Each structure stands twice: as structure tokens, then as C-alpha cells.
PDB file of C-alpha atoms in Angstrom:
ATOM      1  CA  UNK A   1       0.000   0.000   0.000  1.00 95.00           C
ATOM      2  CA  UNK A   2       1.190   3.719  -0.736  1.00 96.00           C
ATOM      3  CA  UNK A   3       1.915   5.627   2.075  1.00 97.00           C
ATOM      4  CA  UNK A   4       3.350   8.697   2.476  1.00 97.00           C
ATOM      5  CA  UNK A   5       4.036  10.499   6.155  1.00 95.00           C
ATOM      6  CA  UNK A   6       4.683  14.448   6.078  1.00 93.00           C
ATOM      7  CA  UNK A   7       6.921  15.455   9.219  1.00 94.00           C
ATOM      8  CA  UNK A   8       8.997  18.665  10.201  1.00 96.00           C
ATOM      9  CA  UNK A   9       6.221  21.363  10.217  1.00 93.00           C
ATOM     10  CA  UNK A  10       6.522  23.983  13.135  1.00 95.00           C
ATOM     11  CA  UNK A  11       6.787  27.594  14.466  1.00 97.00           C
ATOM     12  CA  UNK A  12       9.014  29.489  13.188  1.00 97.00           C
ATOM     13  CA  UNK A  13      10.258  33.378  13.014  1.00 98.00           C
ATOM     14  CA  UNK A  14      10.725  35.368   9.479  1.00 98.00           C
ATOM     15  CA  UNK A  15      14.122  34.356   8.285  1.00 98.00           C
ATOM     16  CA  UNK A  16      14.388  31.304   9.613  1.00 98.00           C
ATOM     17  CA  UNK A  17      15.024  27.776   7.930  1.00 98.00           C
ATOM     18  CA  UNK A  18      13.063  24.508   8.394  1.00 98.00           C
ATOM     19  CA  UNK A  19      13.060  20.841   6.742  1.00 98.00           C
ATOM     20  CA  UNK A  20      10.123  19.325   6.178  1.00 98.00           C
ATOM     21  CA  UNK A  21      10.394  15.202   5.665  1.00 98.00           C
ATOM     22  CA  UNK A  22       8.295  12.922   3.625  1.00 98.00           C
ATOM     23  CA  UNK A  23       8.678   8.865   4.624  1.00 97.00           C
ATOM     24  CA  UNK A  24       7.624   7.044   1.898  1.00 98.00           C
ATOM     25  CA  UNK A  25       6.186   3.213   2.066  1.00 97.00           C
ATOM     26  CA  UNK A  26       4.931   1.408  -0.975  1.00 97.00           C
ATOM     27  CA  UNK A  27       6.972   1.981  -3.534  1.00 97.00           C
ATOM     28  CA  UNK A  28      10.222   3.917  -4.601  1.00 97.00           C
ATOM     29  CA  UNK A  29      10.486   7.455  -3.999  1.00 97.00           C
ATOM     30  CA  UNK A  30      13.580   7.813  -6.996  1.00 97.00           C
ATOM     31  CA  UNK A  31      11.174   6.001  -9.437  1.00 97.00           C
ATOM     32  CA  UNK A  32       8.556   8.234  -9.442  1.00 97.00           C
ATOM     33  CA  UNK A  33       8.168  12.228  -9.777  1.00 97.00           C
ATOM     34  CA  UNK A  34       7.488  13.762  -6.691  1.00 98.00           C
ATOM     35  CA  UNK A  35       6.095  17.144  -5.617  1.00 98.00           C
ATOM     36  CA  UNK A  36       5.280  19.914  -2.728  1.00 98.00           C
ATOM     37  CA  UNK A  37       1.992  21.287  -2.645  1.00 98.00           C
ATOM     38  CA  UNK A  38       1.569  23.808  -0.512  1.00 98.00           C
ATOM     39  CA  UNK A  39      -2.035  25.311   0.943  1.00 98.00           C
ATOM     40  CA  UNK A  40      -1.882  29.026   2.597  1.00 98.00           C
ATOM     41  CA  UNK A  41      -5.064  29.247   5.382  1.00 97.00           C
ATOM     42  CA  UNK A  42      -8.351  29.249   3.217  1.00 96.00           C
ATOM     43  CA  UNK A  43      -6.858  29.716   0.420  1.00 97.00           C
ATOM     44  CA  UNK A  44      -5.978  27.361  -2.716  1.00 98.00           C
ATOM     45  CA  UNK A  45      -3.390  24.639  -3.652  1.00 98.00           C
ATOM     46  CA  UNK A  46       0.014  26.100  -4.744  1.00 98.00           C
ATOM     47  CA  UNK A  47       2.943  23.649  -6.887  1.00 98.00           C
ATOM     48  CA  UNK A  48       6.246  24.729  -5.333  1.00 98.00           C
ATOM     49  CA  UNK A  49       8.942  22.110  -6.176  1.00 98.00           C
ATOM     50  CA  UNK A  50       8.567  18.602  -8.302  1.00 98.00           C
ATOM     51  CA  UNK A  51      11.298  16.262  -8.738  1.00 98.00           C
ATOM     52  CA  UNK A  52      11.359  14.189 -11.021  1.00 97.00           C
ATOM     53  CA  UNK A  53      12.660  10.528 -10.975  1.00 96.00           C
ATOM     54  CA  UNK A  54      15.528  11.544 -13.222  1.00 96.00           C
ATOM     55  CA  UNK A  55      16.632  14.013 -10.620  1.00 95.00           C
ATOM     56  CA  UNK A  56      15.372  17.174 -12.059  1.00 97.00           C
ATOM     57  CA  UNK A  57      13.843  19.779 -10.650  1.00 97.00           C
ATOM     58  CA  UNK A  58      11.656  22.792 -11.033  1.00 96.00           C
ATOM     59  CA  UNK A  59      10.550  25.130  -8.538  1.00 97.00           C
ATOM     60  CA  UNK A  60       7.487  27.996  -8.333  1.00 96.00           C
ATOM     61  CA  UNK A  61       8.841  32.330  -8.223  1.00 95.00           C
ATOM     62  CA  UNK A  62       7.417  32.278  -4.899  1.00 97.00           C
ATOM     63  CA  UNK A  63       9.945  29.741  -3.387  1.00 98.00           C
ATOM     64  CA  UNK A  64      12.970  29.948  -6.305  1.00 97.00           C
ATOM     65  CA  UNK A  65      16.353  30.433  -4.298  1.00 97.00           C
ATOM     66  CA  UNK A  66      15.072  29.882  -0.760  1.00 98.00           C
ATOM     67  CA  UNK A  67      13.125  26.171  -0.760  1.00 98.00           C
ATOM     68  CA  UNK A  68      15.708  22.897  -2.285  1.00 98.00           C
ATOM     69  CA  UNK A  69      13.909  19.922  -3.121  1.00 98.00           C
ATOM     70  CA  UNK A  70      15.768  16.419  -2.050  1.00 98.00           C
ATOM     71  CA  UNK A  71      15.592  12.655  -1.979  1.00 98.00           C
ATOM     72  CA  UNK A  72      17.416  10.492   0.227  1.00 97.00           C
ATOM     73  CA  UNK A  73      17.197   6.965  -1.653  1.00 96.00           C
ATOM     74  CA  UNK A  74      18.629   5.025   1.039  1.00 97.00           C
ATOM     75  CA  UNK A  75      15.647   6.277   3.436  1.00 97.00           C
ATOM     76  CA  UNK A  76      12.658   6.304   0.535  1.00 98.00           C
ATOM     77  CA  UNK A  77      12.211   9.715   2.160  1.00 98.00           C
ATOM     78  CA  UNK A  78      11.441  13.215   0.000  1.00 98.00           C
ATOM     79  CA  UNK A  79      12.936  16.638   1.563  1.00 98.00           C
ATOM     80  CA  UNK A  80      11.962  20.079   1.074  1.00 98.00           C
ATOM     81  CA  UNK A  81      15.145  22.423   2.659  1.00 98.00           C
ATOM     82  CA  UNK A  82      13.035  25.970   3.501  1.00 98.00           C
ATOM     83  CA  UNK A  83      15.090  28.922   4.190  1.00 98.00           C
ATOM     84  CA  UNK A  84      14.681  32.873   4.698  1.00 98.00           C
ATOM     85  CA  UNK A  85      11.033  32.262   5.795  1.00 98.00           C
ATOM     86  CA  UNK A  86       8.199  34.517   5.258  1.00 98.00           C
ATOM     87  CA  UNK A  87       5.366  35.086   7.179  1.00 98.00           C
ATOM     88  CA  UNK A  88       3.472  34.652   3.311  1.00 98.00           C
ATOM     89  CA  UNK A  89       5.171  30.988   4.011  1.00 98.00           C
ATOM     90  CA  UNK A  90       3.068  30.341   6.546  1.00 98.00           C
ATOM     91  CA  UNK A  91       0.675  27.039   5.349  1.00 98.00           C
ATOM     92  CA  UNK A  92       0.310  23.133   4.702  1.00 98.00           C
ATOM     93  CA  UNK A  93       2.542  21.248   2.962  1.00 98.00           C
ATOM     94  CA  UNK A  94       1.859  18.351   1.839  1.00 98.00           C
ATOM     95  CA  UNK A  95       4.256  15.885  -0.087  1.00 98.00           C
ATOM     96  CA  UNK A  96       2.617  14.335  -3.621  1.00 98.00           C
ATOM     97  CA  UNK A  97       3.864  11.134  -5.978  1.00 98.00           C
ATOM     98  CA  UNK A  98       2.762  13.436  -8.722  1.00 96.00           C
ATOM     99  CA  UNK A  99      -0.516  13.066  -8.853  1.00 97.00           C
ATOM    100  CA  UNK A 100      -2.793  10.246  -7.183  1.00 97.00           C
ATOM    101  CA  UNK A 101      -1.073   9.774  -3.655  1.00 98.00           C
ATOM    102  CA  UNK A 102      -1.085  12.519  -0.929  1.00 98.00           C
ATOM    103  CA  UNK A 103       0.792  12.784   2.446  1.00 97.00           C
ATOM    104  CA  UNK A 104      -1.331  14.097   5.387  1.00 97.00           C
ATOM    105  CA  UNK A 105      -0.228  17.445   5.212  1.00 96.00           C
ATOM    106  CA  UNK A 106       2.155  19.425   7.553  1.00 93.00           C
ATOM    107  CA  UNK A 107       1.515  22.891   8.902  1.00 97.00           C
ATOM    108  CA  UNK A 108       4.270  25.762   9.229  1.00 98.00           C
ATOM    109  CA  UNK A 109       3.660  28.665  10.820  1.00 98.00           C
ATOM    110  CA  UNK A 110       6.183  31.851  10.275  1.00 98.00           C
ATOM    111  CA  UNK A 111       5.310  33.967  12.672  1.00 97.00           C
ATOM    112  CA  UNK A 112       7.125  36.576  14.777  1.00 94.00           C
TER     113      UNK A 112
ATOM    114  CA  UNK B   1       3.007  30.352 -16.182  1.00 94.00           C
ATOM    115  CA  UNK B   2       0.010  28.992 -17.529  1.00 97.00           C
ATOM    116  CA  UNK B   3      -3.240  30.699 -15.999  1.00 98.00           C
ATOM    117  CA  UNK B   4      -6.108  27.938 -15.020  1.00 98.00           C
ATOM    118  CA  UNK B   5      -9.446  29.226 -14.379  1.00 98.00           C
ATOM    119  CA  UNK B   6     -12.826  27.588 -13.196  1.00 98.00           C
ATOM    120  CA  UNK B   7     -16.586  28.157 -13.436  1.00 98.00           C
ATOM    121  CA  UNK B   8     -18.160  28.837 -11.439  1.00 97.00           C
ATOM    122  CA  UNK B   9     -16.391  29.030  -8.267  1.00 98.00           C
ATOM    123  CA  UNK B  10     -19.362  28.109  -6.227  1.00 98.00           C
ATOM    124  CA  UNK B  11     -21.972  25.207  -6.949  1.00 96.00           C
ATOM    125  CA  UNK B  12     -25.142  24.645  -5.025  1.00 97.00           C
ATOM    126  CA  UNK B  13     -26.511  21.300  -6.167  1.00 97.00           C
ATOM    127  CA  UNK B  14     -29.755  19.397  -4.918  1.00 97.00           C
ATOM    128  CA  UNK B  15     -29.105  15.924  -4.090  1.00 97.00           C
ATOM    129  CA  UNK B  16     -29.159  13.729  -7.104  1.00 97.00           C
ATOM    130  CA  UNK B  17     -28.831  16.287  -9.132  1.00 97.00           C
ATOM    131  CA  UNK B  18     -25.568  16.697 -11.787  1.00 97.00           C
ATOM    132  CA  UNK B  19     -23.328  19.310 -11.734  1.00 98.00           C
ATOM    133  CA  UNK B  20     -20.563  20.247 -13.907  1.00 98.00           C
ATOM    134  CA  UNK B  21     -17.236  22.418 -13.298  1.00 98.00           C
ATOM    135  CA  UNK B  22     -15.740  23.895 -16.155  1.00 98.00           C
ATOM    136  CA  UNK B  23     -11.295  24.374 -16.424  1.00 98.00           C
ATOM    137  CA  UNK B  24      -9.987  26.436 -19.000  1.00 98.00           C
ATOM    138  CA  UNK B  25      -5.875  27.100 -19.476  1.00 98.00           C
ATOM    139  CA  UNK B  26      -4.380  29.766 -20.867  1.00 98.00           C
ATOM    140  CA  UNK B  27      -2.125  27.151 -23.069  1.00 97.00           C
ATOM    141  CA  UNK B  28      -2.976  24.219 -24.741  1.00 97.00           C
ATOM    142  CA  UNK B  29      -2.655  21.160 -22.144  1.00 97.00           C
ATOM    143  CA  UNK B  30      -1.578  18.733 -25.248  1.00 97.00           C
ATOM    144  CA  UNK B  31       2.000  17.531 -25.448  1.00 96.00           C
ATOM    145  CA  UNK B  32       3.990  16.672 -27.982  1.00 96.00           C
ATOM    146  CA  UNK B  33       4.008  12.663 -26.905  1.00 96.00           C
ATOM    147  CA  UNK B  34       0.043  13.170 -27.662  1.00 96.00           C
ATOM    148  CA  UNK B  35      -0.772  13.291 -23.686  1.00 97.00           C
ATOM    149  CA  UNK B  36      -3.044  16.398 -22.700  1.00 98.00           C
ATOM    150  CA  UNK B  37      -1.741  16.914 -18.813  1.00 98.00           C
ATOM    151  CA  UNK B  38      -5.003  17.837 -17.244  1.00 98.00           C
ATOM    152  CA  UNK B  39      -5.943  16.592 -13.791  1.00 98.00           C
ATOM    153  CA  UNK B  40      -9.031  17.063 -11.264  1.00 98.00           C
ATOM    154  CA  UNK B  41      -8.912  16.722  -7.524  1.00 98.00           C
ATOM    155  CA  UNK B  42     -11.474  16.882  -4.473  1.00 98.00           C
ATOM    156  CA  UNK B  43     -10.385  17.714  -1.178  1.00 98.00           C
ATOM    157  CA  UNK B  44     -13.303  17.632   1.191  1.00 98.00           C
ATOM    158  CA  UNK B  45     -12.663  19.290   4.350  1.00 97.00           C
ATOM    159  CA  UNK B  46     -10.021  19.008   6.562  1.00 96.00           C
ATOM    160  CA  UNK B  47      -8.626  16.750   4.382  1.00 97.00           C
ATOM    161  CA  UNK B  48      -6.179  16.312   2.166  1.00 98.00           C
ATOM    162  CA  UNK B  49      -6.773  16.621  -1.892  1.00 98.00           C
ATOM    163  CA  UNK B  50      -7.533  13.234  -3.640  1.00 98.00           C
ATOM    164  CA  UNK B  51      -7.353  12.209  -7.343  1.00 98.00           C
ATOM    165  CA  UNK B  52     -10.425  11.779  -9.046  1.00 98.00           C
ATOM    166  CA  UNK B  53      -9.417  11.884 -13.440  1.00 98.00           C
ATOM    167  CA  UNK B  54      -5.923  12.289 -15.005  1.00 98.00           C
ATOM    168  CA  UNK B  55      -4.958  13.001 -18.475  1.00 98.00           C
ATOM    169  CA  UNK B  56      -8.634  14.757 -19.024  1.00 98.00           C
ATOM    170  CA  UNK B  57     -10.938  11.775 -18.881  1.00 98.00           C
ATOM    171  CA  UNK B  58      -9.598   9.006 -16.976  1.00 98.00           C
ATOM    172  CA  UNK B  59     -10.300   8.048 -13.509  1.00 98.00           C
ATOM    173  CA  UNK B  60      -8.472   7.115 -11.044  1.00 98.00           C
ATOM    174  CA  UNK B  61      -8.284   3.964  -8.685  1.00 97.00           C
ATOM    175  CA  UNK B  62     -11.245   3.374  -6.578  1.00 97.00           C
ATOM    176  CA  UNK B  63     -13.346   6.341  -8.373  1.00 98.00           C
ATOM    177  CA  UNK B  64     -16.886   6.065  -9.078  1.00 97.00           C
ATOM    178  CA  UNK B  65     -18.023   6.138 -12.477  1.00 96.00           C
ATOM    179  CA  UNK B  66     -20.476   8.861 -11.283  1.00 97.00           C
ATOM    180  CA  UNK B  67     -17.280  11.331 -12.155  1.00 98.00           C
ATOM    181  CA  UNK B  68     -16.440  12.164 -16.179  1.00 98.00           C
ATOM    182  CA  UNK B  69     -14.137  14.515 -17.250  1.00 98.00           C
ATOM    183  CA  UNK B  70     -14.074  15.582 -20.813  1.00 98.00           C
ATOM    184  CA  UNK B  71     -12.906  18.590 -23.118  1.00 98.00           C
ATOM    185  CA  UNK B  72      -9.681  18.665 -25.525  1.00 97.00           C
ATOM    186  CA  UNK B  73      -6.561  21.876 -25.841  1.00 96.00           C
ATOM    187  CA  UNK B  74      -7.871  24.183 -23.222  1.00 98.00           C
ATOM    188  CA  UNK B  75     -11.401  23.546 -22.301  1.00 98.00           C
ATOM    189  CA  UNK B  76     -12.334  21.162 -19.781  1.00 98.00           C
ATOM    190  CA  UNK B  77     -15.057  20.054 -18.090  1.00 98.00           C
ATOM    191  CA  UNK B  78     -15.765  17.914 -15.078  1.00 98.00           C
ATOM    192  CA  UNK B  79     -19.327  16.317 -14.691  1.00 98.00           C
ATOM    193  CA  UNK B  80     -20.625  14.292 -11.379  1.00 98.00           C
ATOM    194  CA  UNK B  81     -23.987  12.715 -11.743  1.00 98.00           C
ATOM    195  CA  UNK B  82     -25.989  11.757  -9.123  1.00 97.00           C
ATOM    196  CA  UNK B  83     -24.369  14.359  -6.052  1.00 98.00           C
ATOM    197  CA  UNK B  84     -24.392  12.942  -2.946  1.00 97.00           C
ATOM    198  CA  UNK B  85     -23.109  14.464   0.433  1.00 97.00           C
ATOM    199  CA  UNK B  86     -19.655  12.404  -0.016  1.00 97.00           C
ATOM    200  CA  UNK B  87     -19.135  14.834  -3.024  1.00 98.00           C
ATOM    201  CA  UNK B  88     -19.180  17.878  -1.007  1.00 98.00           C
ATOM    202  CA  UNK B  89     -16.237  20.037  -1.488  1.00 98.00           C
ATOM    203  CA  UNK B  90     -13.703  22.037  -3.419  1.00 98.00           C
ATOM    204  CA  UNK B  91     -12.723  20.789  -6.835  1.00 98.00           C
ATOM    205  CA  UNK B  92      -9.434  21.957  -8.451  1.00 98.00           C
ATOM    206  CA  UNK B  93      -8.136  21.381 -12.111  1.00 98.00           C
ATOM    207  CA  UNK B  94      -4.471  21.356 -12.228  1.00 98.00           C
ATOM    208  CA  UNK B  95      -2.004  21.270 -16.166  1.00 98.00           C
ATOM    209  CA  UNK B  96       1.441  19.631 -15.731  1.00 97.00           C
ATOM    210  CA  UNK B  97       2.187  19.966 -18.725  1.00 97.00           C
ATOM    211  CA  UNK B  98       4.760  22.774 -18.619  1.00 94.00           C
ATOM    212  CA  UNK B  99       6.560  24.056 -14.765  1.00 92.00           C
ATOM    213  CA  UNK B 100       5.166  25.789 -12.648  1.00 93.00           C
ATOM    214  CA  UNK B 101       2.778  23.553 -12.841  1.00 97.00           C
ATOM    215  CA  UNK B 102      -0.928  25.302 -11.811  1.00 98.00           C
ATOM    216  CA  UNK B 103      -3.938  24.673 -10.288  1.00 98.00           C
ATOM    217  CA  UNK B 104      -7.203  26.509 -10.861  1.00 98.00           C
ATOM    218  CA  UNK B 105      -8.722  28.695  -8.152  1.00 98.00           C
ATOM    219  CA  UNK B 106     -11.187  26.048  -6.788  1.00 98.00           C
ATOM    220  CA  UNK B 107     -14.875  25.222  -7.188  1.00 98.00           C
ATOM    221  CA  UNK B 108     -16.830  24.749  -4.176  1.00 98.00           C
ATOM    222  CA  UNK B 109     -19.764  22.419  -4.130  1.00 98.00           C
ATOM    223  CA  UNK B 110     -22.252  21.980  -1.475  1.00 97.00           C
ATOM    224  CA  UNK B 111     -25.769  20.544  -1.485  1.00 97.00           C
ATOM    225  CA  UNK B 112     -28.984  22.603  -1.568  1.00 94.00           C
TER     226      UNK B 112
END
């Protein structure tokens, strides 16, 4: 069964730098394309970063030069590196094998 | 970027009833390898966003047959016949066809 498990999402202050984690069960995270989806407070879904099983990459303007997409193969687990947080930063993440399986989502807050 | 918009954002539907949601792009959606890149999602709430078609018209694992999408370039349209409370919720559209990939700004449903 596919599983994936979102972890790392906290409190943070503007400028600051977080990880967020996605543990993957199932199948092989470097086989498949993987994405972050992000979802501000009542708002809509938002593509920042997809990686594809090649080892490309692609980000969104609103996180380009701050937010690094990984993979550690060894741990089947998908990475998202967040620095120089914004308070506009501030929503659920949720990890995606691009497109039918979802993590449970992970909330950061930047906040001062 | 490629612009996705829906109509109508907001759907009030009596039970039983049909409703359709309709996705244009602001780019075609069909590839060069002859795929058209066009997805729909539901994410009732509190929950995270599930996959209901891919690739414009087909569905995905475990989804009723209740759900068609259709449309070709960049109009689309999702139909559900026979709403019941279960399909209560925001719909998005989402192209992957060229980075950043987009979604469209949501459709909510509810029931009359």
C-alpha cells in the first residue's frame, strides 16, 4: 500500500530555515516524480517544487532560491530544505507522488 | 506560467442532481508525446486533496463512475452525476504539462 508520512512542520520566526520530511512506504520514492503542494489558510493549492525521478527539478517564483527539493534513496524519504522564511510561508505542505497519492499534510507557521 | 481558471467558483446542487465544473488554461494542455496533462482533484474538508481523473478523462483507482471529465486543448469540463453528500467540497483542475505547474482557483460544491 502507498503511504506517504509528512513530518517537520513547526513555528518558526521570518528568516528562519526549516526541513520538512516525507517517509515514503509502498513503492520507490527515486522512481517516481514527486512534488510539494503547498495550501496558505483558506486559500488554494500552490505547486512549489517537483522532482522528477531523473533528478530534475523545477521550482514555483514564490519559493525559487530559498526552498531545495531532495531525496534520500537510502531512506525512501522526499525533503523540502526551507530557508529565509516569510510570514506569506506560513501554510500546509503536503508531499505528492505526482498526482494520485497525498501525504497528510504538515503545517508551518512563520510567525514573529 | 500557464493561468487555469474555473466556473463557477461556487456550486449549489440538490441531491441527485448533476453538476458540472468547467477548467480552462491559458495554453494548450496537449504535449507533444500526444498526452493532454489535465488533472481534477477533491479535497473535502479538513482533508487532504484526492485524485479523481488524469490526463482529461480518466479516472483514477477506486473512483466512481459517477465522475467524467471531458474537453480537448484548453477547455475542460468535469461532470458528477448523481451528487451525494460524499461529493461535497472544493474541486481543483491542475495542467502539468509545462513548470510551474498550476492549479485553478477552486470550485466549491455543497448541497442545496
Amino acid at each position: 500500500e502507498v503511504q506517504l508520512v509528512d513530518s517537520g512542520g513547526d513555528l518558526v520566526q521570518p528568516g528562519e530555515s526549516l526541513r520538512l520530511s516525507c517517509t515514503a512506504s509502498g513503492f520507490t520514492v527515486s522512481n517516481n516524480s514527486m512534488a510539494w503542494v503547498r495550501q496558505a489558510p483558506g486559500k488554494g493549492l500552490e505547486c512549489i517544487s517537483v522532482m522528477y525521478s531523473g533528478g530534475t527539478t523545477s521550482y514555483g517564483d514564490s519559493v525559487k532560491g530559498r526552498f531545495t527539493i531532495s531525496r534520500d534513496t537510502f531512506k525512501n524519504t522526499l525533503y523540502l530544505q526551507m530557508n529565509s522564511l516569510r510570514t506569506e510561508d506560513t501554510a500546509v505542505y503536503y508531499c505528492v507522488r505526482t498526482w494520485g497519492y497525498w501525504g497528510q499534510g504538515n503545517l508551518v507557521t512563520v510567525s514573529a | 506560467d500557464i493561468v487555469m481558471t474555473q466556473t463557477p467558483l461556487s456550486l449549489s446542487v440538490t441531491p441527485g442532481q448533476s453538476a458540472s465544473i468547467s477548467c480552462k488554461s491559458s495554453q494548450s494542455l496537449l504535449h507533444s508525446d500526444g498526452t493532454t496533462y489535465l488533472y481534477w482533484f477533491l479535497q473535502r474538508a479538513g482533508q487532504s486533496p484526492q485524485l479523481l481523473i488524469y490526463e482529461i478523462s480518466k479516472r483514477f483507482s477506486g473512483v466512481p463512475d459517477r465522475f467524467t471529465g471531458s474537453g480537448s486543448g484548453t477547455d475542460f469540463t468535469l461532470k458528477i452525476s448523481r451528487v451525494g453528500a460524499e461529493d461535497v467540497g472544493v474541486y481543483y483542475c491542475l495542467q502539468s504539462i509545462q513548470p510551474p505547474f498550476t492549479f485553478g482557483p477552486g470550485t466549491k460544491v455543497d448541497l442545496k
